[in-house]
Short mmCIF file of C-alpha atoms and ligand atoms in Angstrom, two decimals:
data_model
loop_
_atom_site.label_atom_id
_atom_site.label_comp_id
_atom_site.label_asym_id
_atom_site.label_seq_id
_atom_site.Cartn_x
_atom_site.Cartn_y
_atom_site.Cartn_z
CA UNK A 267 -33.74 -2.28 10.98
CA UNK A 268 -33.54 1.32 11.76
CA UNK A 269 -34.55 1.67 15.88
CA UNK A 270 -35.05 5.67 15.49
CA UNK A 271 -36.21 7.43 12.60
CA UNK A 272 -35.49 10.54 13.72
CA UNK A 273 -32.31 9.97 15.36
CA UNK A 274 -30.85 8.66 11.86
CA UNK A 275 -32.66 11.37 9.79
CA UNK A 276 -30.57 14.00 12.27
CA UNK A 277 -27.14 11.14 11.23
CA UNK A 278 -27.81 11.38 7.47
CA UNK A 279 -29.10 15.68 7.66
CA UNK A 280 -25.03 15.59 9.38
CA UNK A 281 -23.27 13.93 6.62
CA UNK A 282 -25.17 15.59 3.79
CA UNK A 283 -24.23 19.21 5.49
CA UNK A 284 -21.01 18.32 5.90
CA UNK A 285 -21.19 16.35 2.23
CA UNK A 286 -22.22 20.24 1.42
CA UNK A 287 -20.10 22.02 3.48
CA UNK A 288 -16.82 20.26 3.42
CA UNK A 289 -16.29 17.65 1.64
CA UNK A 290 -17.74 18.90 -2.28
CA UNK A 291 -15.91 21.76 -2.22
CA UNK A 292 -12.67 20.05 -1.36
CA UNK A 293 -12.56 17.33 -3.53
CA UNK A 294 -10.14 18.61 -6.05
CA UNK A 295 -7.64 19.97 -3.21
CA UNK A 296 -7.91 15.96 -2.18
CA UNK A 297 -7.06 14.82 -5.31
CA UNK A 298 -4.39 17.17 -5.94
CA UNK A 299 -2.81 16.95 -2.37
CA UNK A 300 -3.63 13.19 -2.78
CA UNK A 301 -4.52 12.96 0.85
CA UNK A 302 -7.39 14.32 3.27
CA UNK A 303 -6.57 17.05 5.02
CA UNK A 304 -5.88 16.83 8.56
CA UNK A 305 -8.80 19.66 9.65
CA UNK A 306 -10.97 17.73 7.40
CA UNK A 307 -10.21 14.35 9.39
CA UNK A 308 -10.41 16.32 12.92
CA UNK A 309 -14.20 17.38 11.46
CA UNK A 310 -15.18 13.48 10.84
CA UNK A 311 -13.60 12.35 14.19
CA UNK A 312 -16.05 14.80 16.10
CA UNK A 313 -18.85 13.99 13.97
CA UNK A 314 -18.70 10.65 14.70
CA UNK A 315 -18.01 9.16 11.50
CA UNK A 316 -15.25 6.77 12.55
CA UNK A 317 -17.69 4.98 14.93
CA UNK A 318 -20.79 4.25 13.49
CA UNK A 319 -20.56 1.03 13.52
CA UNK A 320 -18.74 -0.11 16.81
CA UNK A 321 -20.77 -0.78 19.94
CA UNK A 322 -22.01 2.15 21.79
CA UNK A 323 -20.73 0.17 24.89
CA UNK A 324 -17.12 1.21 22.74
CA UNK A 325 -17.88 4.86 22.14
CA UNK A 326 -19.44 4.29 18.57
CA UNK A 327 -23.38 4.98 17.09
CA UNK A 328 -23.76 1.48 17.13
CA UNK A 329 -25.58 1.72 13.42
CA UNK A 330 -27.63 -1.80 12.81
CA UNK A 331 -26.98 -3.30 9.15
CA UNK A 332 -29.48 -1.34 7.62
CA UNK A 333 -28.67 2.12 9.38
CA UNK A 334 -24.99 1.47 7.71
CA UNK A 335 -26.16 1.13 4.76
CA UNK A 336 -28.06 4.35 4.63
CA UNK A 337 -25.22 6.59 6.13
CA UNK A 338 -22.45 4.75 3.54
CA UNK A 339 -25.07 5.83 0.76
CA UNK A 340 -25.22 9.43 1.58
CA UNK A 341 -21.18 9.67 2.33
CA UNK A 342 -20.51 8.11 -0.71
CA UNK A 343 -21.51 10.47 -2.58
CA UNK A 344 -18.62 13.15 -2.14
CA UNK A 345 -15.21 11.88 -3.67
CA UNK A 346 -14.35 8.20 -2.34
CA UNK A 347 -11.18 9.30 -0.46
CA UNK A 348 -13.54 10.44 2.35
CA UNK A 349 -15.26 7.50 3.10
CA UNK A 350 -12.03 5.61 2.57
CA UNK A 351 -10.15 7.59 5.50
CA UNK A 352 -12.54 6.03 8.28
CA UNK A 353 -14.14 3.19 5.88
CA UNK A 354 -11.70 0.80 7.38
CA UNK A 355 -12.66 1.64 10.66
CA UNK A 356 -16.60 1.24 10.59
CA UNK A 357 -15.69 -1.73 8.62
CA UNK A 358 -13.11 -4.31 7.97
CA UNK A 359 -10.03 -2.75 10.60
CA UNK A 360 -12.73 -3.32 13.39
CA UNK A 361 -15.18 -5.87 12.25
CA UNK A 362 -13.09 -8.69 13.25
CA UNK A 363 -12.47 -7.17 16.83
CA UNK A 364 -15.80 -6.43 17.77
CA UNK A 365 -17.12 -10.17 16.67
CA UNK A 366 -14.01 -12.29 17.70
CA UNK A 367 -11.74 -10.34 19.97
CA UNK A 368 -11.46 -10.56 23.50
CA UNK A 369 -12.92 -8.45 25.91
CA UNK A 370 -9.55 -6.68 26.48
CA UNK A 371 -8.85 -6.33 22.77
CA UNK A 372 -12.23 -4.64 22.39
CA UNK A 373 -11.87 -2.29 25.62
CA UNK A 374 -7.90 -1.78 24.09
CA UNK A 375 -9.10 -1.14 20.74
CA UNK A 376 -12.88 0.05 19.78
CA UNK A 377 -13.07 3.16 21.61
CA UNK A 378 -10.00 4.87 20.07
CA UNK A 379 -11.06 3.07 16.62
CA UNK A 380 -14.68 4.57 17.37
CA UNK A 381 -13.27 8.22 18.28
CA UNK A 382 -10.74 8.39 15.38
CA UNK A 383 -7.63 8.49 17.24
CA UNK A 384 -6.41 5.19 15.65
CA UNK A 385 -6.78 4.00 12.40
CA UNK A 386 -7.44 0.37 11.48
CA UNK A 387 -6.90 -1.80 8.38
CA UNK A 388 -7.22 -5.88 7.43
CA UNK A 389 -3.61 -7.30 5.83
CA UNK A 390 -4.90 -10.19 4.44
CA UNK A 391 -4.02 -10.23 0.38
CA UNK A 392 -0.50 -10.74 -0.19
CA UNK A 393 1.29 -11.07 -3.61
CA UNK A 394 0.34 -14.70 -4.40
CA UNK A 395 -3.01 -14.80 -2.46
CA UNK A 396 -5.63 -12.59 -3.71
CA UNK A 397 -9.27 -13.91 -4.56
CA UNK A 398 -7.41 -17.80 -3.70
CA UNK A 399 -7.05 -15.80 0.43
CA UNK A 400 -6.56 -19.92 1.67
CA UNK A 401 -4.64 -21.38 -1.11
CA UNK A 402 -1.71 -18.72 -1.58
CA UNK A 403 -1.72 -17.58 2.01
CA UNK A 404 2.40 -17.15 2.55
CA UNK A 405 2.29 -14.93 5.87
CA UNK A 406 3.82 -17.21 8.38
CA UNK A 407 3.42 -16.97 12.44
CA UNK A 408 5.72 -19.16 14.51
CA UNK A 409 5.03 -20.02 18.01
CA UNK A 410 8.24 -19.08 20.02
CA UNK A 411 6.81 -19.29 23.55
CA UNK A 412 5.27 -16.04 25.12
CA UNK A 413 4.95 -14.53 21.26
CA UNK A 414 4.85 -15.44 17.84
CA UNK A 415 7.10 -14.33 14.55
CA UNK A 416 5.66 -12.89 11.63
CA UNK A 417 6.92 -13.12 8.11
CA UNK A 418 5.49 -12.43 5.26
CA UNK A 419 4.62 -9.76 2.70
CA UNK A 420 0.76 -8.09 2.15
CA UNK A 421 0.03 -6.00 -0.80
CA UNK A 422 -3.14 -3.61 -1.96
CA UNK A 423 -3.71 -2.89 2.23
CA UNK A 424 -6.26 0.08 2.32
CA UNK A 425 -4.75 2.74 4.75
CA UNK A 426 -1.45 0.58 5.72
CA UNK A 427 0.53 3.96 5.12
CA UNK A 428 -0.96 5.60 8.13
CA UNK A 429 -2.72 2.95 9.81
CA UNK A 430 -1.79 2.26 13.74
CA UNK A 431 -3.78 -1.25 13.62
CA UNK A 432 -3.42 -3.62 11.42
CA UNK A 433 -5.58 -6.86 11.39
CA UNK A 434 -3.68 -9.39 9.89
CA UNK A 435 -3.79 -12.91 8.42
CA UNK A 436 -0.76 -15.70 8.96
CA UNK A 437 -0.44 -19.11 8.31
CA UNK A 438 -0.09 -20.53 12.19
CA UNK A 439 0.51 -24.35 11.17
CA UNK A 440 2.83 -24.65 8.32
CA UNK A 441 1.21 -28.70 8.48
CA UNK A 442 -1.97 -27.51 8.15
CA UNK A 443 -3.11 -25.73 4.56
CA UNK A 444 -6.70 -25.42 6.14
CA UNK A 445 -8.72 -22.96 7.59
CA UNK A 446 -8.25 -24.26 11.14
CA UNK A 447 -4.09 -23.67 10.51
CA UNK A 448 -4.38 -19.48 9.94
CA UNK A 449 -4.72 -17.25 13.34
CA UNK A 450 -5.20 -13.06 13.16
CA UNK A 451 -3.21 -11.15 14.61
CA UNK A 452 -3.58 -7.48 16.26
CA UNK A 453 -0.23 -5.66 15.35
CA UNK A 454 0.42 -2.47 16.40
CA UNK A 455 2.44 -0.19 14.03
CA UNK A 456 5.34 0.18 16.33
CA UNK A 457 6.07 -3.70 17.06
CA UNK A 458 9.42 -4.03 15.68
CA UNK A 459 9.30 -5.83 11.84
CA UNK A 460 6.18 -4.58 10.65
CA UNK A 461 6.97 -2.18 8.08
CA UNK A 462 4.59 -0.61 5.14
CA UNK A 463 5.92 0.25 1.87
CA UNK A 464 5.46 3.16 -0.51
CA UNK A 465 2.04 4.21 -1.38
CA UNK A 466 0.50 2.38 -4.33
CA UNK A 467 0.14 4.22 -7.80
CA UNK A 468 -3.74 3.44 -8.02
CA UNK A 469 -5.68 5.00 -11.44
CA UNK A 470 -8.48 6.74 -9.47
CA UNK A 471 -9.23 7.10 -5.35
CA UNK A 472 -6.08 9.14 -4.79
CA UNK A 473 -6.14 10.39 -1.03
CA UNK A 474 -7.04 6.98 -0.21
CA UNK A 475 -3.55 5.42 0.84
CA UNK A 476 -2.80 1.73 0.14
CA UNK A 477 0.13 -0.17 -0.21
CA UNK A 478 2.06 -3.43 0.77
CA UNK A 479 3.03 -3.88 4.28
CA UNK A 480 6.07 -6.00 5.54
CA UNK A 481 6.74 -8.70 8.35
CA UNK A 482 10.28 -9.36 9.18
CA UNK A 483 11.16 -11.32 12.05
CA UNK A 484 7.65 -9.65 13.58
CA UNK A 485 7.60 -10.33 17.15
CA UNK A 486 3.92 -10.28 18.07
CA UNK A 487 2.68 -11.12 21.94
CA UNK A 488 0.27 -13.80 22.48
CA UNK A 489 -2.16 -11.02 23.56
CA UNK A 490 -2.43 -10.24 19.83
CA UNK A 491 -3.95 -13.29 18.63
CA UNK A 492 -7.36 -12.31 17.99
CA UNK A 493 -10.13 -14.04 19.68
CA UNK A 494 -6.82 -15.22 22.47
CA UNK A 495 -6.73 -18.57 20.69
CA UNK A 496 -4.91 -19.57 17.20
CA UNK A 497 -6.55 -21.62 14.84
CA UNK A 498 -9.99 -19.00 14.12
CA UNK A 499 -8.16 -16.83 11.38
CA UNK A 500 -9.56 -17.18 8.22
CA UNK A 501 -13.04 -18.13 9.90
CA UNK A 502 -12.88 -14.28 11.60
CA UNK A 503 -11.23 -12.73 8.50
CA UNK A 504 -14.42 -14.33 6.58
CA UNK A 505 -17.03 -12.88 8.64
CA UNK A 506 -15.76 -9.76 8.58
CA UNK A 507 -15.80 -9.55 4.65
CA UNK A 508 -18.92 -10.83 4.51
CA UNK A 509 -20.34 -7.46 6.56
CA UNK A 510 -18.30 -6.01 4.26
CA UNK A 511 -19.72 -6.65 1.27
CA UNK A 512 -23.18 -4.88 2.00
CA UNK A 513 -21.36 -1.93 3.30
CA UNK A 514 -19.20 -1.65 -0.11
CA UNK A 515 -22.37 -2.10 -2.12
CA UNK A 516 -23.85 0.90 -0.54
CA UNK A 517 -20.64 2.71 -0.84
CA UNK A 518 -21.09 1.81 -4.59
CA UNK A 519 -24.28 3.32 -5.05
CA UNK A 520 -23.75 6.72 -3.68
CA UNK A 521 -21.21 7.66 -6.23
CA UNK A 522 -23.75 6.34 -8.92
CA UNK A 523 -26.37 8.61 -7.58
CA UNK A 524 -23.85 11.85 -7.37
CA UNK A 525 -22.81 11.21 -11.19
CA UNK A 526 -27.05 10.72 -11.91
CA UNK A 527 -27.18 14.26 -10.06
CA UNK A 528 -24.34 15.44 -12.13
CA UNK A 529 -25.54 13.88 -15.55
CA UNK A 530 -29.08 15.21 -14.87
CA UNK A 531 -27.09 18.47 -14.32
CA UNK A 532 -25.18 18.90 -17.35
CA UNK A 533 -28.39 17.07 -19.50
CA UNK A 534 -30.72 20.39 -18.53
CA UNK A 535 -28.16 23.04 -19.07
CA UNK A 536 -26.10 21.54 -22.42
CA UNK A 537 -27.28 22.52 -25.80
CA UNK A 538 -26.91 21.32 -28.93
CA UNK A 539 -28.98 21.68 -32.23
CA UNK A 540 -30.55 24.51 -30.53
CA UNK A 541 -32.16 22.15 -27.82
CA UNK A 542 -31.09 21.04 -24.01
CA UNK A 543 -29.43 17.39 -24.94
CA UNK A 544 -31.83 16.03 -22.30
CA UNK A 545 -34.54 16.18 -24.71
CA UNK A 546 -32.98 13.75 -26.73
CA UNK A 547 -34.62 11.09 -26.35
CA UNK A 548 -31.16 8.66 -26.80
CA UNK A 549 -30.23 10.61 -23.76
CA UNK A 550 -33.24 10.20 -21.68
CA UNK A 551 -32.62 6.64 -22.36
CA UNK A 552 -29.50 6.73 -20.78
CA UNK A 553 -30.82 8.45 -17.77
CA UNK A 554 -33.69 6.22 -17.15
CA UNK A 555 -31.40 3.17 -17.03
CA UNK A 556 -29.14 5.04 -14.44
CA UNK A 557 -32.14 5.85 -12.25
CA UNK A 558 -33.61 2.13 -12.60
CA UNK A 559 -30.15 0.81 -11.83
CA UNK A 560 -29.58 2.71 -8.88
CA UNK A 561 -32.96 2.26 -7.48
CA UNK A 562 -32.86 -2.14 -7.72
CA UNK A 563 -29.53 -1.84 -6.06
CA UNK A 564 -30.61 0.14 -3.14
CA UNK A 565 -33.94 -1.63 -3.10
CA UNK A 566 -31.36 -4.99 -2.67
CA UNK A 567 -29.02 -3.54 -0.04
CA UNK A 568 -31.88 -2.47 2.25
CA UNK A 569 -34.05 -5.78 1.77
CA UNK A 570 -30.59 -7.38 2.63
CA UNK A 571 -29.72 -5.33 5.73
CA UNK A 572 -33.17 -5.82 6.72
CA UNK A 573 -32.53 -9.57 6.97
CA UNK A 574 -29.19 -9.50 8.45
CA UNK A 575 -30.37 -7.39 10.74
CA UNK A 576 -33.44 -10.09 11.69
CA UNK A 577 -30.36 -12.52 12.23
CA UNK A 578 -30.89 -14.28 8.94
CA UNK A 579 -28.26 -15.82 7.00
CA UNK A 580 -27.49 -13.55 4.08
CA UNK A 581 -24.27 -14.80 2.82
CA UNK A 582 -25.53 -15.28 -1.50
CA UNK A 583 -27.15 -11.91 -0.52
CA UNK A 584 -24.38 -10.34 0.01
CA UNK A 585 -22.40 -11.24 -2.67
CA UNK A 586 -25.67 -10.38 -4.98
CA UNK A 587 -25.50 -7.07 -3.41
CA UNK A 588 -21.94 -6.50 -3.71
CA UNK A 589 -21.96 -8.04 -7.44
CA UNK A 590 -24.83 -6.38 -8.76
CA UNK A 591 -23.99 -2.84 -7.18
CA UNK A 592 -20.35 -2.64 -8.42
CA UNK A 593 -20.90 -3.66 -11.54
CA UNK A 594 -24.10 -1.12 -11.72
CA UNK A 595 -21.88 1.75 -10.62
CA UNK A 596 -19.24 0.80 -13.28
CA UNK A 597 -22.44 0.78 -16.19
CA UNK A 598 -23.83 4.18 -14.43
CA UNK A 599 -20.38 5.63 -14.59
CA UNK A 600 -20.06 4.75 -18.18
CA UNK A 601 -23.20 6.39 -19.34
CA UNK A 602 -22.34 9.55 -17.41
CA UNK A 603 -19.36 10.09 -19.10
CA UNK A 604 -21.09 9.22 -22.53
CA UNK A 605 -23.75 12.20 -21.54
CA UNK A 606 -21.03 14.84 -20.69
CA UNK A 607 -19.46 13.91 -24.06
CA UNK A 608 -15.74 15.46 -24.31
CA UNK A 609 -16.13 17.18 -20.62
CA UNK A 610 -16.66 13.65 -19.38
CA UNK A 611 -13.18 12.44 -20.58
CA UNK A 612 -11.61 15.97 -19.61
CA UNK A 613 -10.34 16.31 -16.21
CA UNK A 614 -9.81 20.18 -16.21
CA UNK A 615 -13.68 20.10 -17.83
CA UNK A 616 -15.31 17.49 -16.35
CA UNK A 617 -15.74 18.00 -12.97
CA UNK A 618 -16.06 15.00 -10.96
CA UNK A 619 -17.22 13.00 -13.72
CA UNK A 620 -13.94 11.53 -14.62
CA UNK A 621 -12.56 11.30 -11.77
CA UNK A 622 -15.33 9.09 -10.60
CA UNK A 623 -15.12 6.86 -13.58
CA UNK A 624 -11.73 6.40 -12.62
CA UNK A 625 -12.67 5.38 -9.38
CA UNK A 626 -15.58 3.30 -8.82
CA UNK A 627 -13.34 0.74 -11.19
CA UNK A 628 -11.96 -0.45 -7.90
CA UNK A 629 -15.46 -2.02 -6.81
CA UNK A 630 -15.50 -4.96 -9.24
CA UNK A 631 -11.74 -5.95 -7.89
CA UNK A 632 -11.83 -5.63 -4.23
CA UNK A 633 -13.63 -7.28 -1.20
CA UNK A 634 -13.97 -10.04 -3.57
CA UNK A 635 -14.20 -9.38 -7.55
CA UNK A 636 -17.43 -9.62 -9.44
CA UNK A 637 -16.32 -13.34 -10.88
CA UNK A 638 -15.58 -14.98 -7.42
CA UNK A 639 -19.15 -13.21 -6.14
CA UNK A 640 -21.05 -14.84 -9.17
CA UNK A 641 -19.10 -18.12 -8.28
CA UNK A 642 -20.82 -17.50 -4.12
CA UNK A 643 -24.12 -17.26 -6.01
CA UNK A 644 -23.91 -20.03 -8.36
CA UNK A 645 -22.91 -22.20 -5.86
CA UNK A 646 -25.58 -21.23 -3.36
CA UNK A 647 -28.42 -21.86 -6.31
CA UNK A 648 -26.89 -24.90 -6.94
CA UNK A 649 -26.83 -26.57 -3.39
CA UNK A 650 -30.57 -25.43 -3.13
CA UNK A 651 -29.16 -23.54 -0.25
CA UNK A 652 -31.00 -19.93 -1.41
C1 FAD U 859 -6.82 -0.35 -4.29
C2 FAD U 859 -6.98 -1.69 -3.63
C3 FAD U 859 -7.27 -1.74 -2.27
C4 FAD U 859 -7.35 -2.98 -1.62
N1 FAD U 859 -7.54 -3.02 -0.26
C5 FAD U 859 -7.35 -4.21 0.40
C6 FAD U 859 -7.29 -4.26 1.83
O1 FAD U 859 -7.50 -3.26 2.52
N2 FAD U 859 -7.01 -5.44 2.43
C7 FAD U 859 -6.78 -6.59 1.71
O2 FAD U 859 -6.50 -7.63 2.31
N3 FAD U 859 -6.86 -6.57 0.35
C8 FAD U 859 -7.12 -5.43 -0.32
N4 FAD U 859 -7.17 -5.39 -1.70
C9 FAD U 859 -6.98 -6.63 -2.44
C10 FAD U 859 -8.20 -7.09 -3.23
O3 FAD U 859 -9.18 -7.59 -2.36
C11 FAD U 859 -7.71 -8.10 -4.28
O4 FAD U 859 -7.05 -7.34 -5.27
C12 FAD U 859 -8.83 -8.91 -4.86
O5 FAD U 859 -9.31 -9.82 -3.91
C13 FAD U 859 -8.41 -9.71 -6.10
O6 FAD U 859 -7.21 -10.40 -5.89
P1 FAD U 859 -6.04 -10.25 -6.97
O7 FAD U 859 -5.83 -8.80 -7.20
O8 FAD U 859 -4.89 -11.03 -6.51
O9 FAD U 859 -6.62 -10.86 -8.31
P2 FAD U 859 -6.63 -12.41 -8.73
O10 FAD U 859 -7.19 -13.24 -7.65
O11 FAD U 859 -5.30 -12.76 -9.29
O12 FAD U 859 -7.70 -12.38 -9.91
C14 FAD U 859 -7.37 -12.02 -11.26
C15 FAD U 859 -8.56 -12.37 -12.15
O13 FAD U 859 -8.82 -13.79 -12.08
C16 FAD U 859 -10.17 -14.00 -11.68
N5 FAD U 859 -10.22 -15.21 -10.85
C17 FAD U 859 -9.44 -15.53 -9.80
N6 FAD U 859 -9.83 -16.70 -9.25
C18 FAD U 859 -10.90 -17.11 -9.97
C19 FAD U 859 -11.75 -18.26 -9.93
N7 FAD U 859 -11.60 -19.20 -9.00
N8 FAD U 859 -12.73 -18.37 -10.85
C20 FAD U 859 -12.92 -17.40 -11.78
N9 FAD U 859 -12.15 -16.30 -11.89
C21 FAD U 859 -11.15 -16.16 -11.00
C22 FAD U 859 -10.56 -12.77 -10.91
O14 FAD U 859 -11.97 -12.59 -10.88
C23 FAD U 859 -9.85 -11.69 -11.70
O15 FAD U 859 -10.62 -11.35 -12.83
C24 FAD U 859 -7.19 -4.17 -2.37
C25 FAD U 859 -6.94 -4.10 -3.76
C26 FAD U 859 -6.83 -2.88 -4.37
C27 FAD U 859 -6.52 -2.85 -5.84
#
């Protein structure tokens, strides 16, 4: 649902100039200082790009499903690390909050998630507990009177080296292996035992931060247990990653249309036998199938957004969205490279074009990898549920 066209042409015109402006022209600086750079952060905090999804009760735009989707479609399409750096906090380090937490959590948290100030992020993998989140779950929360103690170890956490919130998932009833026996917690960076370790050596999205964060003895007050009462975890955790999904499909597409851009670039201006290789017709091929690709994706996000936003229930949607768009910005990144030839595998050559390869890899693992999303459909089709 988008409630004013021209109030979210004037969001999109914003990110595109700064797209333009900024964030192009600093991409390699990004990747070689493997972090964004602190005036570049300052810019998104006061353009509002850390709150467009929280309430605007919070401080935030208050973007509906389909409004999120457009604005992660446009961002995405500068290097990934930019989205990444306040991705967690229009999406998975608040999602939880504003759905489950308490009035005080949100009036304690959203408004300095919304302006920037904070940083969020959702612990929930750990070592032995990745697409199995129930089975493996370790992360243990004892009830010790007027707080709890954490243990545990999470790994792969998205902006855990400089996040000051982290959403987190523990196992509250050792009895219980259930759903109804995990609780989240809000921790704050400085409670003492929460730790995070050194940054993960990823193969693409370097200035994007991730790595495994630490419970020891993690004394956590009651006040943090999201929603006030234990026993909601993995329910809250779930809801939360299913928004997600629809917001990391369109953050999958806008890196397939940048590399189209790019491709369609390099396809007018490279010659060979005397001829620009876009009129070879084994290369128009390959650009028709990147536009056709990119074009049912979106057409699925926004048809999906359209019917969360209408209050429907959209969880095989979602997955589709998040299944089919991944994997279609792993096939459009393949055929990109294939059209730049030698530049594409070249990083001092290429341009972006490796680097994206590199990094749109990521989509088929995380928020749920492209086998456990075919499982959500299958299973859906099969219980006549679709
Ligand atoms: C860079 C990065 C950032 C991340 N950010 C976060 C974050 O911010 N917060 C967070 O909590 N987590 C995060 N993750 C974790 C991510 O969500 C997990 O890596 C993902 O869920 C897969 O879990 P796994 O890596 O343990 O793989 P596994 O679950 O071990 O899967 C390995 C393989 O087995 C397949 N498989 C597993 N189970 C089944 C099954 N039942 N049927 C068929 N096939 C199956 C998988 O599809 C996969 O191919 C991140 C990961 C990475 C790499």
């Amino acid at each position: 649902m988008i409630r004013d066209e021209k109030r979210l042409a004037a969001l999109l015109a914003t990110v595109r100039r700064f797209m333009d402006e900024v964030a192009i022209p600093n991409e390699e600086r990004v990747e070689r200082e493997n972090a964004i750079p602190e005036e570049i952060v300052k810019e998104m905090r006061r353009l509002g790009f850390f709150g467009w999804s929280i309430p605007e009760e919070y401080g935030g735009a208050g973007l509906t499903t389909e409004e999120l989707c457009l604005a992660n479609m446009e961002i995405s399409q500068c290097a990934v690390a930019y989205r990444a750096r306040s991705g967690t906090n229009t999406g998975i380090g608040s999602e939880a909050i504003i759905h489950d937490g308490t009035d005080e959590q949100k009036r304690r948290y959203l408004p300095r998630l919304a302006s920037g100030e904070i940083t969020g992020c959702l612990a929930v993998t750990e070592p032995e507990a990745g697409s199995d989140l129930l089975g493996g779950l370790a992360t243990s929360a004892v009830d010790a009177g007027d707080h709890y103690i954490l243990n545990g170890t999470k790994r792969y956490i998205t902006n855990a080296p400089i996040a000051d919130l982290f959403t987190v998932l523990a196992r509250s009833d050792p009895t219980n292996k259930g759903g109804s026996g995990t609780t989240t917690f809000l921790v704050e960076r400085d409670m003492p035992g929460l730790s995070a370790g050194p940054e993960h050596k990823k193969m693409g999205q370097e200035g994007s931060p991730v790595s495994e964060v630490y419970f020891k003895d993690c004394r956590v007050p009651k006040s943090a247990v999201l929603g006030g009462t234990p026993g909601h975890g993995f329910r809250a955790v779930m809801r939360s990653l299913n928004k997600q999904r629809i917001n990391l499909a369109s953050l999958c597409t806008g890196p397939a249309i940048r590399l189209l851009d790019e491709a369609l670039r390099h396809a007018r201006t490279r010659k060979q036998s005397g001829q620009a290789i876009g009129e070879f017709q084994l290369v128009q091929a390959m650009l028709a199938d990147c536009k056709v690709e990119i074009s049912a994706a979106r057409a699925l996000i926004l048809e999906t957004a359209r019917k969360r936003d209408r209050g429907e229930d959209v969880t095989m949607e979602v997955s589709m969205c998040k299944y089919y768009a991944s994997e279609m910005a792993g096939r459009v990144a393949d055929r990109v490279v294939q059209i730049f030839g030698g530049a594409g595998y070249c990083e001092d050559i290429g341009g972006s074009v490796p680097r994206f390869y590199r990094d749109v890899r990521l989509f088929r693992l995380y928020e749920g990898t492209s086998q456990i999303h075919q499982l959500n459909i299958a299973r859906h089709l099969l219980r006549g549920s679709h």
